Amino acid sequence: MEDYFDDDFELEEDEELDDFILKLGQIILEDEYQPHEDVPEKIELVKKCYDGLKYAITGENVKLTCGLHDPFPSCGYISIIGEDVIVVSPDLFATICYAADNFNIYSRIDGKIQMDFGFHGLTRKLVNVYEETV
C-alpha cells in the first residue's frame, strides 16, 4: 500500500493569488462598513423565523440564539445547539429553512447538534463606493 502522506509534499506558494485574495477581502470589509440603512422587511423576517423556530423544535438542552448585524452589518443568523434536537413542526421548519439564505446542520465534537440559519441583505448601501474593477 502506498503512503500518500509522505514528507516530501510541498505547498506551492502563489504570491499573486495570495495578494488578490487579501485585496478582495479588504474590498469586502470596506464595503461592509460604508454607510448603510436597515432593510426593515429582512430584519422582521429574521425575527419571525426566530419566533417560529421556538415552536418548530424541541429537545434536550436546546439553546436558540439570534444575531442581527452579526458578523457583518448586512448579515444575521439564528443558531440552534442541542443534545437531541427534535423537529415537531416539519412544515414550519421547512418554511424557515426556505426563508433563510443558507442553512447548515452538523454534529459537534461535544456530541451536540448545531443548526445555523444565515440571512443576508439586512442593510442596503446608501452610496456606491467602488467604481473600479478588481
Short mmCIF file of C-alpha atoms in Angstrom, two decimals:
data_model
loop_
_atom_site.label_atom_id
_atom_site.label_comp_id
_atom_site.label_asym_id
_atom_site.label_seq_id
_atom_site.Cartn_x
_atom_site.Cartn_y
_atom_site.Cartn_z
CA MET A 1 0.00 0.00 0.00
CA GLU A 2 1.35 3.40 -0.99
CA ASP A 3 1.85 6.13 1.55
CA TYR A 4 0.15 9.22 0.10
CA PHE A 5 1.15 11.39 3.02
CA ASP A 6 4.90 11.38 2.67
CA ASP A 7 7.18 14.09 4.00
CA ASP A 8 8.14 15.31 0.53
CA PHE A 9 4.89 17.19 -0.02
CA GLU A 10 5.46 20.90 -0.53
CA LEU A 11 2.78 23.53 -0.78
CA GLU A 12 3.25 25.80 -3.75
CA GLU A 13 3.16 29.43 -2.87
CA ASP A 14 1.42 31.78 -5.24
CA GLU A 15 2.06 35.31 -4.07
CA GLU A 16 -0.05 36.82 -6.85
CA LEU A 17 -3.07 34.75 -5.83
CA ASP A 18 -2.47 35.50 -2.15
CA ASP A 19 -2.33 39.23 -2.88
CA PHE A 20 -5.54 39.03 -4.91
CA ILE A 21 -7.39 37.18 -2.11
CA LEU A 22 -6.19 39.68 0.51
CA LYS A 23 -7.19 42.63 -1.69
CA LEU A 24 -10.62 41.10 -2.31
CA GLY A 25 -11.10 40.56 1.42
CA GLN A 26 -10.18 44.18 2.10
CA ILE A 27 -12.67 45.40 -0.51
CA ILE A 28 -15.44 43.32 1.07
CA LEU A 29 -14.64 44.63 4.55
CA GLU A 30 -14.52 48.24 3.37
CA ASP A 31 -17.83 47.78 1.57
CA GLU A 32 -19.49 46.29 4.66
CA TYR A 33 -18.61 49.30 6.77
CA GLN A 34 -19.77 52.01 4.37
CA PRO A 35 -22.95 53.90 5.23
CA HIS A 36 -25.95 51.55 5.10
CA GLU A 37 -29.56 51.68 6.11
CA ASP A 38 -31.56 48.83 7.59
CA VAL A 39 -33.97 46.85 5.46
CA PRO A 40 -36.91 46.50 7.89
CA GLU A 41 -38.52 43.63 5.94
CA LYS A 42 -35.39 41.46 6.18
CA ILE A 43 -34.89 42.23 9.88
CA GLU A 44 -38.53 41.38 10.55
CA LEU A 45 -38.09 38.12 8.60
CA VAL A 46 -35.20 37.07 10.85
CA LYS A 47 -37.22 37.87 13.97
CA LYS A 48 -40.26 35.93 12.70
CA CYS A 49 -38.08 32.94 11.80
CA TYR A 50 -36.56 33.05 15.29
CA ASP A 51 -40.02 33.09 16.88
CA GLY A 52 -41.18 30.31 14.56
CA LEU A 53 -38.26 28.08 15.49
CA LYS A 54 -39.28 28.31 19.14
CA TYR A 55 -42.43 26.40 18.12
CA ALA A 56 -40.91 24.18 15.42
CA ILE A 57 -38.23 22.49 17.53
CA THR A 58 -37.86 20.90 20.93
CA GLY A 59 -35.32 18.66 22.60
CA GLU A 60 -32.93 18.18 25.47
CA ASN A 61 -30.81 21.20 26.45
CA VAL A 62 -31.65 23.10 23.27
CA LYS A 63 -30.27 26.64 23.03
CA LEU A 64 -31.64 29.03 20.41
CA THR A 65 -29.73 32.25 19.64
CA CYS A 66 -30.26 35.07 17.16
CA GLY A 67 -27.93 37.80 15.98
CA LEU A 68 -28.72 40.83 13.85
CA HIS A 69 -25.92 42.67 12.05
CA ASP A 70 -23.52 39.92 13.09
CA PRO A 71 -20.85 39.02 11.94
CA PHE A 72 -21.23 41.94 9.48
CA PRO A 73 -23.76 44.80 9.32
CA SER A 74 -25.60 43.21 6.38
CA CYS A 75 -25.84 39.74 7.95
CA GLY A 76 -27.86 37.98 10.61
CA TYR A 77 -28.13 34.46 11.95
CA ILE A 78 -30.15 32.05 14.02
CA SER A 79 -28.35 29.16 15.69
CA ILE A 80 -29.73 26.07 17.40
CA ILE A 81 -27.48 23.91 19.57
CA GLY A 82 -28.73 20.91 21.49
CA GLU A 83 -28.11 17.34 22.51
CA ASP A 84 -31.28 15.96 20.95
CA VAL A 85 -32.98 18.48 18.65
CA ILE A 86 -36.42 17.31 17.52
CA VAL A 87 -38.41 19.00 14.76
CA VAL A 88 -42.03 18.93 15.95
CA SER A 89 -43.44 21.07 13.13
CA PRO A 90 -41.78 19.94 9.88
CA ASP A 91 -43.80 22.30 7.68
CA LEU A 92 -42.87 25.37 9.74
CA PHE A 93 -39.24 24.22 9.94
CA ALA A 94 -39.07 23.73 6.16
CA THR A 95 -40.59 27.18 5.58
CA ILE A 96 -37.95 28.76 7.82
CA CYS A 97 -35.17 26.85 6.02
CA TYR A 98 -36.53 28.16 2.73
CA ALA A 99 -36.70 31.74 4.06
CA ALA A 100 -33.05 31.69 5.17
CA ASP A 101 -30.32 32.49 2.66
CA ASN A 102 -28.38 29.46 3.84
CA PHE A 103 -28.86 26.57 6.26
CA ASN A 104 -26.24 24.26 7.74
CA ILE A 105 -26.57 21.34 10.12
CA TYR A 106 -23.73 19.38 11.61
CA SER A 107 -22.69 17.36 14.62
CA ARG A 108 -20.22 18.88 17.03
CA ILE A 109 -17.35 17.17 18.80
CA ASP A 110 -19.12 17.65 22.15
CA GLY A 111 -21.90 15.33 20.95
CA LYS A 112 -24.42 18.08 20.29
CA ILE A 113 -26.14 19.05 17.05
CA GLN A 114 -25.87 22.55 15.61
CA MET A 115 -28.14 24.14 13.03
CA ASP A 116 -27.31 27.56 11.59
CA PHE A 117 -29.60 29.75 9.51
CA GLY A 118 -27.88 32.63 7.71
CA PHE A 119 -29.58 35.76 6.44
CA HIS A 120 -28.08 38.37 4.09
CA GLY A 121 -29.29 41.78 2.95
CA LEU A 122 -30.26 43.19 6.35
CA THR A 123 -28.89 46.53 5.15
CA ARG A 124 -28.62 48.34 1.83
CA LYS A 125 -25.85 50.69 0.79
CA LEU A 126 -26.59 54.40 0.77
CA VAL A 127 -23.81 55.11 -1.74
CA ASN A 128 -21.84 53.14 -4.30
CA VAL A 129 -18.27 53.06 -3.09
CA TYR A 130 -16.41 51.12 -5.74
CA GLU A 131 -16.31 52.09 -9.35
CA GLU A 132 -13.13 50.27 -10.30
CA THR A 133 -12.95 46.58 -11.07
CA VAL A 134 -10.59 44.34 -9.16
#
